[in-house]
Structures are given as structure tokens and as C-alpha cells.
Amino acid sequence: MSRFLSLITAVSFLLLLSCVSVVAGKVPITAVGLPLADHYAAIVAYEKYHDQMQEVDFHFKILPGPELVRAAFLSDSSIDVAFNVAPMVLDMFAQTPTFKWVSLVHRDGNALAINLTLLKELQLPSDKRSRLPDAKLASAIRSYKQNHGGPVRIAIPSKLSTHSAILYKYLRDQGLSFGFQRSDNVDVLLEIVKPPNALTFLKKQDARARAAAFEQSLPWPELSESANNGRIAWYSKDVMSHDKGHVECIAIAKNETIRNKRAALAEVITYLHRAGEDIEIARRQGGGPLDEIVTLIQRHIPAHSRDAILQSLRDDLYTINYLNLNIDENAKQSMLNIMELSLEAGFLAQQVDLDQLVDESFNSPATE
């Protein structure tokens, strides 16, 4: 009798293991990204839809800078997907073409914030909708250099960032020079600063009475303004204007993941697009739906204040959007423009064949 009970116990245990294996049989997909409004859709996808995903066990990790995302994606075999800035992806592909561009994660989404010292040189409209990339800021930069004998310092997250390409376009269009060495006789001195450190950068420059700014993704410029240690001078959507918004951060997946985890990856991208729709609906409705989105975001990025998130998602400003996340001709043209600017500025070393980089097979109906 005891043998029979032992057999029943063993069979029950095996059945339990079988059930567990079915649950655990979901294919793991791990993505890495940055603490930016750019990647809010990934957070919402994880928080709202993780348990609804049938094929995939989805995980999302946030790293503080684009170089760290690059290094983790290329060196860690457990990471399948990365959300990173477009020029860096181009540089990665030129050196290590072991992945594909499989989706957008947003459009538009960065801004130039100036510190209080530089603010003394110009008058900004109180209405953010009227803060445009015109000649007034350029004039203030020239005036500061003439009066103080030094350049305005502007922080960027990386040379290989969309932010740098857009800032370069503004400087070029306004006839302003830039450099990276303090010995350079330029109008603007560029410095590499991780996004979470951008506000501290402005404060330190103000403490030394130096005019400074940073070009970073939302909500960091909004955080600067809400903390009253800076003001947004302009938004990237007005420097590089596209019908659907310019490309900035994109989703890339390893070739091995595409081959071996296709169904799971497709499910992640579909829910990423659905999460983008959720954000767009919430920003239009406001109230409870938008409060829910803010709560989900702050679980992962508590440094993003409620006010800064709400300002970043203002429907009347529309400075970032999560629509049209499929790789369409508009997205490819925007990517080409960014690549050309990055090459012209000397940030990017070589051109990339976009047809070799793109995989449009993961486009979903959610954003059509």
C-alpha cells in the first residue's frame, strides 16, 4: 500500500512539474532601455500586459545611459532587445551587424533646456507652444561668448544620439560653431552627460555663472523647468519636422532572437504598440486613465515627477508621440535624415545600408 501511495505521490509530482513547465515554457524576452519618456510604452506594455502575453515572459531593464545599453545588448547573451538612440544603432550595425531594426518605440521627444545664466541673455515666451528654434537663442549664445569670452556649454547624452544630430542641425542652420575640446574657439562646447545627470550639470554651471544647456529626451527638460533650474528653449519636433514625428529611439532585436524566438518577439512588439495606443488614449482623456499611466511609469522611474510626466504628455504641446510605431517609409526617411546629419557633423563614421538594417516583418496592425 505504501508503494502505491509512493507511486501516486511520484505521478502527482510529475504532473505538477508538467504544469509548471507549461507556465515556465513561455519564451523569455529581455529588453534594455533608458530612463526616458521615449521608453514609456515599454513600461506600460510590461505593467499592463505581462500576464496576458501567451508566448513570452517579458522583462524590461533600465540602464542610465545609451553606451551602457549598447554594451549590455552586445555582450549579454540573455538580452534579446534594446531600445536605443538611432545614430548609436547605426554605428553598432556598422561594426557588428548581428541584429535588425524591428520597431519604433516613439517619435519626436527631446528638447533643449537652458540654465538660468543663459536665460538672462534672452526672453522666452511663457507659453511653451511658442518656444521655437529661432535666431533669438543663437543671438544669446553669441552675446554670451562676446561678453564673457567663452562658449556656452551644452550637454548631450552621446555623440551618437539623435539629440546631437538635431542640435547640430540647429547650430548649423544658425551659423554657430561647436567643438568638444575646451581649447576650441567655438560658440558651443559639447559635453557628454548621462540623462539622469543633466539637471545637476545645469546647476553646477549656474553655480560657476556659466551659460549652459542640455539637449536630452523628455522628461528631463521638463524636470529642469519644474525644478526652476532651467527653461525649455525649444522642442526637437520643431527642429526636425516630419508628418508623423522624427525617429529617435528604436527597437532592435538580435538575429538569433528573430530566428529562435520569432513568435515571442512578435508578441512583445504587438503589445508595445498597444501600450503606445494606451498612452495616446490616456493623454487625450486625462483624469483617471492618465493617472494610471503616471503610476505605472513611476514604478520603474521614480525620478520622473508626476508634473514632468504630465508636461511631457501634454496633448496641446504634443512633443512626443507613440503612434505609427511600424517601420514605414516615413520612418526610414527620417532615419536617413538623421544619418546624413550625423555623418555631416562627424558624429557617425560611416554610412549604413538601411535595407540591411530593417526588418519590417514585425509591423503590427495596432499602429496602422
Coordinates of C-alpha atoms in Angstrom, one line a residue:
M1 CA 0.0 0.0 0.0
S2 CA 2.8 2.3 0.8
R3 CA 4.4 1.6 -2.6
F4 CA 1.1 2.5 -4.2
L5 CA 1.0 5.8 -2.3
S6 CA 4.6 6.5 -3.2
L7 CA 3.7 5.9 -6.9
I8 CA 0.7 8.2 -6.7
T9 CA 2.9 10.8 -5.0
A10 CA 5.5 10.5 -7.7
V11 CA 3.0 10.7 -10.5
S12 CA 1.4 13.7 -8.8
F13 CA 4.8 15.4 -8.5
L14 CA 5.5 14.7 -12.2
L15 CA 2.1 16.2 -13.2
L16 CA 2.9 19.2 -11.1
L17 CA 6.2 19.6 -12.8
S18 CA 4.5 19.3 -16.1
C19 CA 2.1 22.1 -15.2
V20 CA 4.9 24.3 -14.1
S21 CA 6.9 23.6 -17.2
V22 CA 3.9 24.7 -19.3
V23 CA 3.9 28.0 -17.4
A24 CA 7.6 28.3 -17.4
G25 CA 7.5 27.3 -21.1
K26 CA 6.8 30.8 -22.1
V27 CA 9.8 32.1 -24.1
P28 CA 11.9 34.7 -22.2
I29 CA 12.5 38.0 -23.9
T30 CA 14.6 40.6 -22.0
A31 CA 14.8 44.2 -23.3
V32 CA 17.0 47.0 -22.1
G33 CA 16.3 50.7 -22.3
L34 CA 16.8 54.1 -20.8
P35 CA 15.1 56.3 -18.2
L36 CA 13.3 58.4 -20.7
A37 CA 9.8 59.2 -21.9
D38 CA 11.0 57.6 -25.1
H39 CA 10.5 54.2 -23.4
Y40 CA 7.2 54.7 -21.6
A41 CA 5.5 52.4 -23.9
A42 CA 7.8 49.5 -22.9
I43 CA 7.0 50.2 -19.3
V44 CA 3.2 50.3 -19.9
A45 CA 3.5 47.1 -22.0
Y46 CA 5.2 45.3 -19.2
E47 CA 3.0 46.6 -16.4
K48 CA -0.4 46.2 -18.2
Y49 CA 0.2 43.2 -20.4
H50 CA 2.9 41.0 -19.0
D51 CA 0.4 38.4 -17.6
Q52 CA -1.7 38.5 -20.8
M53 CA 1.2 37.5 -23.0
Q54 CA 0.7 34.0 -24.3
E55 CA 4.1 33.2 -25.9
V56 CA 6.5 35.4 -23.9
D57 CA 7.8 36.0 -20.4
F58 CA 8.8 39.7 -21.0
H59 CA 11.3 41.5 -18.8
F60 CA 12.4 45.1 -19.1
K61 CA 15.6 46.6 -17.6
I62 CA 16.5 50.3 -17.4
L63 CA 20.1 51.4 -17.7
P64 CA 21.3 55.1 -17.1
G65 CA 23.0 55.8 -20.5
P66 CA 22.9 54.8 -24.2
E67 CA 26.5 53.5 -24.1
L68 CA 25.5 51.1 -21.3
V69 CA 22.5 49.9 -23.3
R70 CA 24.8 49.3 -26.2
A71 CA 27.4 47.4 -24.2
A72 CA 24.8 45.3 -22.4
F73 CA 23.0 44.4 -25.7
L74 CA 26.1 43.3 -27.5
S75 CA 27.8 41.5 -24.6
D76 CA 25.0 39.9 -22.6
S77 CA 23.5 36.8 -24.3
S78 CA 20.4 37.0 -22.1
I79 CA 19.4 40.3 -23.6
D80 CA 17.2 40.0 -26.8
V81 CA 16.1 43.5 -27.5
A82 CA 17.4 47.0 -26.9
F83 CA 15.8 50.4 -27.2
N84 CA 18.5 52.9 -28.1
V85 CA 19.1 56.2 -30.0
A86 CA 19.1 56.0 -33.8
P87 CA 22.7 57.1 -34.6
M88 CA 24.2 54.7 -32.0
V89 CA 22.2 51.9 -33.5
L90 CA 23.6 52.8 -36.9
D91 CA 27.2 52.8 -35.5
M92 CA 26.5 49.5 -33.8
F93 CA 25.3 48.0 -37.0
A94 CA 28.3 49.2 -39.0
Q95 CA 30.6 47.5 -36.6
T96 CA 28.5 44.4 -35.5
P97 CA 25.6 43.7 -37.9
T98 CA 24.1 40.9 -35.8
F99 CA 20.7 42.5 -35.2
K100 CA 17.8 44.2 -37.0
W101 CA 15.7 47.3 -36.5
V102 CA 12.3 45.8 -35.7
S103 CA 10.1 48.7 -34.5
L104 CA 10.0 52.3 -33.3
V105 CA 9.2 53.0 -29.7
H106 CA 8.1 56.6 -30.1
R107 CA 8.5 59.6 -32.4
D108 CA 9.9 63.1 -31.5
G109 CA 10.6 63.6 -27.8
N110 CA 13.7 65.6 -27.0
A111 CA 14.2 69.3 -26.1
L112 CA 16.9 71.9 -25.3
A113 CA 16.8 73.2 -21.8
I114 CA 18.9 76.3 -20.9
N115 CA 20.1 77.3 -17.4
L116 CA 19.3 80.5 -15.6
T117 CA 22.6 82.1 -16.5
L118 CA 21.9 81.8 -20.2
L119 CA 18.2 82.8 -19.6
K120 CA 19.5 86.2 -18.7
E121 CA 20.6 86.7 -22.3
L122 CA 17.1 86.3 -23.9
Q123 CA 13.4 86.4 -23.2
L124 CA 11.4 83.2 -23.6
P125 CA 7.6 83.1 -24.1
S126 CA 5.8 81.8 -21.1
D127 CA 3.7 79.6 -23.4
K128 CA 5.8 76.6 -24.3
R129 CA 4.0 76.2 -27.6
S130 CA 5.6 79.5 -28.7
R131 CA 9.2 78.4 -27.9
L132 CA 10.6 77.8 -31.3
P133 CA 14.1 77.1 -32.6
D134 CA 14.6 80.6 -34.0
A135 CA 17.5 83.0 -34.1
K136 CA 16.9 84.5 -30.6
L137 CA 18.7 81.7 -28.8
A138 CA 21.6 81.8 -31.3
S139 CA 21.9 85.5 -30.7
A140 CA 22.0 84.9 -27.0
I141 CA 24.8 82.4 -27.4
R142 CA 26.9 84.8 -29.5
S143 CA 26.2 87.6 -27.0
Y144 CA 27.4 85.4 -24.1
K145 CA 30.6 84.4 -25.8
Q146 CA 31.3 88.0 -26.8
N147 CA 30.7 89.3 -23.2
H148 CA 32.3 86.5 -21.3
G149 CA 35.0 85.2 -23.7
G150 CA 33.9 81.6 -23.6
P151 CA 31.5 79.2 -25.3
V152 CA 28.1 78.1 -24.0
R153 CA 28.4 74.5 -22.7
I154 CA 25.7 72.1 -23.9
A155 CA 25.3 68.6 -22.5
I156 CA 24.3 65.7 -24.8
P157 CA 23.8 62.1 -23.9
S158 CA 26.3 60.9 -26.6
K159 CA 27.8 62.0 -29.9
L160 CA 25.9 59.1 -31.4
S161 CA 22.4 60.3 -30.3
T162 CA 19.5 61.8 -32.2
H163 CA 19.8 64.7 -29.8
S164 CA 23.2 65.5 -31.1
A165 CA 22.1 65.3 -34.7
I166 CA 19.1 67.6 -34.0
L167 CA 21.3 70.1 -32.0
Y168 CA 23.8 70.1 -34.8
K169 CA 21.0 70.9 -37.3
Y170 CA 20.0 73.9 -35.2
L171 CA 23.6 75.1 -34.7
R172 CA 24.4 74.7 -38.4
D173 CA 21.2 76.5 -39.5
Q174 CA 22.1 79.4 -37.2
G175 CA 25.7 79.6 -38.3
L176 CA 27.1 78.5 -34.8
S177 CA 30.3 76.5 -34.4
F178 CA 30.8 73.7 -31.9
G179 CA 33.6 71.6 -30.5
F180 CA 34.4 69.1 -27.8
Q181 CA 37.8 70.5 -26.6
R182 CA 38.0 73.3 -24.1
S183 CA 40.8 74.8 -26.2
D184 CA 38.5 75.0 -29.2
N185 CA 37.5 78.6 -30.2
V186 CA 33.8 77.8 -30.7
D187 CA 30.4 79.1 -29.9
V188 CA 29.2 75.9 -28.2
L189 CA 31.2 73.4 -26.2
L190 CA 29.6 69.9 -26.2
E191 CA 29.9 67.7 -23.2
I192 CA 28.7 64.1 -22.7
V193 CA 26.3 63.8 -19.8
K194 CA 24.1 60.8 -19.0
P195 CA 20.4 61.8 -18.9
P196 CA 19.8 61.4 -15.2
N197 CA 22.8 63.8 -14.5
A198 CA 21.6 66.6 -16.8
L199 CA 19.9 68.6 -14.1
T200 CA 23.0 68.5 -11.9
F201 CA 25.0 69.7 -14.9
L202 CA 22.9 72.8 -15.2
K203 CA 23.1 73.5 -11.5
K204 CA 26.9 73.2 -11.5
Q205 CA 27.2 75.6 -14.4
D206 CA 24.9 78.1 -12.8
A207 CA 27.0 77.9 -9.6
R208 CA 30.0 79.0 -11.7
A209 CA 28.0 81.7 -13.5
R210 CA 28.5 79.8 -16.8
A211 CA 25.8 79.8 -19.5
A212 CA 24.8 76.2 -20.3
A213 CA 22.1 74.0 -21.7
F214 CA 21.3 70.4 -22.2
E215 CA 19.8 68.5 -25.1
Q216 CA 18.1 65.5 -23.7
S217 CA 15.0 63.4 -24.0
L218 CA 11.8 64.2 -22.1
P219 CA 11.0 64.4 -19.3
W220 CA 14.4 65.7 -18.2
P221 CA 13.9 69.1 -19.8
E222 CA 10.5 69.3 -18.1
L223 CA 12.0 68.3 -14.8
S224 CA 14.5 71.1 -15.2
E225 CA 11.8 73.6 -15.7
S226 CA 9.5 72.3 -12.9
A227 CA 12.6 72.4 -10.5
N228 CA 13.2 76.1 -11.6
N229 CA 16.8 75.5 -12.6
G230 CA 16.2 75.8 -16.3
R231 CA 13.8 76.6 -19.1
I232 CA 12.9 74.7 -22.3
A233 CA 14.1 76.8 -25.3
W234 CA 12.7 74.5 -28.0
Y235 CA 11.5 71.0 -28.8
S236 CA 13.1 68.7 -31.3
K237 CA 9.8 68.3 -33.3
D238 CA 10.3 71.9 -34.4
V239 CA 13.9 71.5 -35.5
M240 CA 13.3 68.3 -37.4
S241 CA 9.8 68.3 -38.6
H242 CA 8.2 65.2 -40.0
D243 CA 4.5 64.4 -40.7
K244 CA 4.4 61.6 -38.1
G245 CA 7.3 62.9 -36.0
H246 CA 11.0 62.2 -36.3
V247 CA 12.7 58.9 -35.4
E248 CA 14.7 59.0 -32.2
C249 CA 14.9 55.8 -30.2
I250 CA 14.2 52.5 -32.0
A251 CA 13.9 48.8 -31.0
I252 CA 16.5 46.4 -32.2
A253 CA 16.5 42.6 -31.8
K254 CA 19.3 40.1 -32.2
N255 CA 19.3 37.9 -35.3
E256 CA 19.4 34.9 -33.0
T257 CA 16.2 36.1 -31.2
I258 CA 14.5 36.7 -34.5
R259 CA 15.3 33.2 -35.7
N260 CA 14.6 31.3 -32.5
K261 CA 12.0 33.4 -30.7
R262 CA 10.0 34.9 -33.5
A263 CA 6.5 34.4 -32.1
A264 CA 7.5 35.7 -28.7
L265 CA 9.2 38.7 -30.2
A266 CA 6.2 39.5 -32.3
E267 CA 4.0 39.4 -29.3
V268 CA 6.3 41.8 -27.4
I269 CA 6.2 44.3 -30.3
T270 CA 2.4 44.0 -30.7
Y271 CA 1.9 44.8 -27.0
L272 CA 4.5 47.6 -27.2
H273 CA 2.4 49.1 -30.0
R274 CA -0.8 48.5 -28.0
A275 CA 0.8 50.2 -25.0
G276 CA 1.6 53.2 -27.2
E277 CA -2.1 53.4 -28.1
D278 CA -3.0 53.3 -24.4
I279 CA -0.7 56.2 -23.7
E280 CA -2.2 58.2 -26.6
I281 CA -5.8 57.5 -25.4
A282 CA -4.9 58.4 -21.8
R283 CA -3.3 61.7 -22.8
R284 CA -6.5 62.7 -24.7
Q285 CA -8.8 61.6 -21.9
G286 CA -6.8 62.9 -19.0
G287 CA -8.1 62.1 -15.5
G288 CA -8.0 58.5 -14.2
P289 CA -6.6 56.9 -17.4
L290 CA -3.7 59.4 -17.4
D291 CA -3.1 59.0 -13.7
E292 CA -2.8 55.2 -14.2
I293 CA -0.1 55.7 -16.8
V294 CA 1.8 58.1 -14.5
T295 CA 1.6 55.5 -11.7
L296 CA 3.0 52.7 -14.0
I297 CA 5.9 54.9 -15.1
Q298 CA 6.9 55.9 -11.6
R299 CA 7.1 52.3 -10.5
H300 CA 10.1 52.0 -12.9
I301 CA 11.5 55.5 -12.9
P302 CA 10.6 57.3 -9.6
A303 CA 12.9 60.2 -10.6
H304 CA 10.3 61.2 -13.1
S305 CA 8.0 63.5 -11.2
R306 CA 4.3 63.5 -11.8
D307 CA 4.4 67.0 -13.2
A308 CA 7.2 66.3 -15.5
I309 CA 5.5 63.3 -16.9
L310 CA 2.2 65.2 -17.4
Q311 CA 4.0 68.1 -19.1
S312 CA 5.8 65.6 -21.4
L313 CA 2.4 64.1 -22.3
R314 CA 0.5 67.3 -22.8
D315 CA -1.8 66.8 -25.7
D316 CA -1.7 70.5 -26.7
L317 CA 2.1 70.5 -26.9
Y318 CA 2.4 67.0 -28.4
T319 CA 6.1 66.9 -28.1
I320 CA 6.4 63.1 -28.1
N321 CA 4.1 60.6 -29.6
Y322 CA 3.6 56.8 -29.6
L323 CA 1.6 56.4 -32.8
N324 CA 2.9 55.0 -36.1
L325 CA 5.5 52.7 -34.5
N326 CA 5.7 50.5 -37.5
I327 CA 8.7 50.9 -39.8
D328 CA 7.2 52.7 -42.7
E329 CA 8.7 54.9 -45.5
N330 CA 8.3 57.9 -43.3
A331 CA 10.3 56.3 -40.5
K332 CA 13.0 55.2 -43.0
Q333 CA 13.2 58.7 -44.5
S334 CA 13.6 60.2 -41.0
M335 CA 16.3 57.7 -40.2
L336 CA 18.1 58.6 -43.4
N337 CA 17.9 62.3 -42.5
I338 CA 19.3 61.6 -39.0
M339 CA 22.1 59.5 -40.5
E340 CA 23.0 62.3 -43.0
L341 CA 23.2 64.9 -40.2
S342 CA 25.3 62.6 -38.0
L343 CA 27.7 62.0 -40.9
E344 CA 27.9 65.7 -41.8
A345 CA 28.6 66.6 -38.2
G346 CA 31.3 64.0 -37.9
F347 CA 29.5 62.1 -35.1
L348 CA 29.0 59.0 -37.2
A349 CA 31.9 57.4 -39.0
Q350 CA 30.3 55.6 -41.9
Q351 CA 27.0 55.2 -43.7
V352 CA 24.7 52.2 -43.2
D353 CA 22.5 50.4 -45.8
L354 CA 19.1 50.8 -44.2
D355 CA 17.7 48.0 -46.3
Q356 CA 20.2 45.6 -44.5
L357 CA 19.2 47.0 -41.1
V358 CA 15.4 47.0 -41.4
D359 CA 13.1 44.0 -40.7
E360 CA 9.5 45.1 -41.4
S361 CA 8.0 41.7 -40.7
F362 CA 7.1 42.7 -37.2
N363 CA 4.9 45.6 -38.2
S364 CA 1.6 45.3 -36.4
P365 CA -2.0 46.4 -37.2
A366 CA -2.1 48.3 -33.9
T367 CA -0.3 51.3 -35.4
E368 CA -1.7 51.3 -38.9

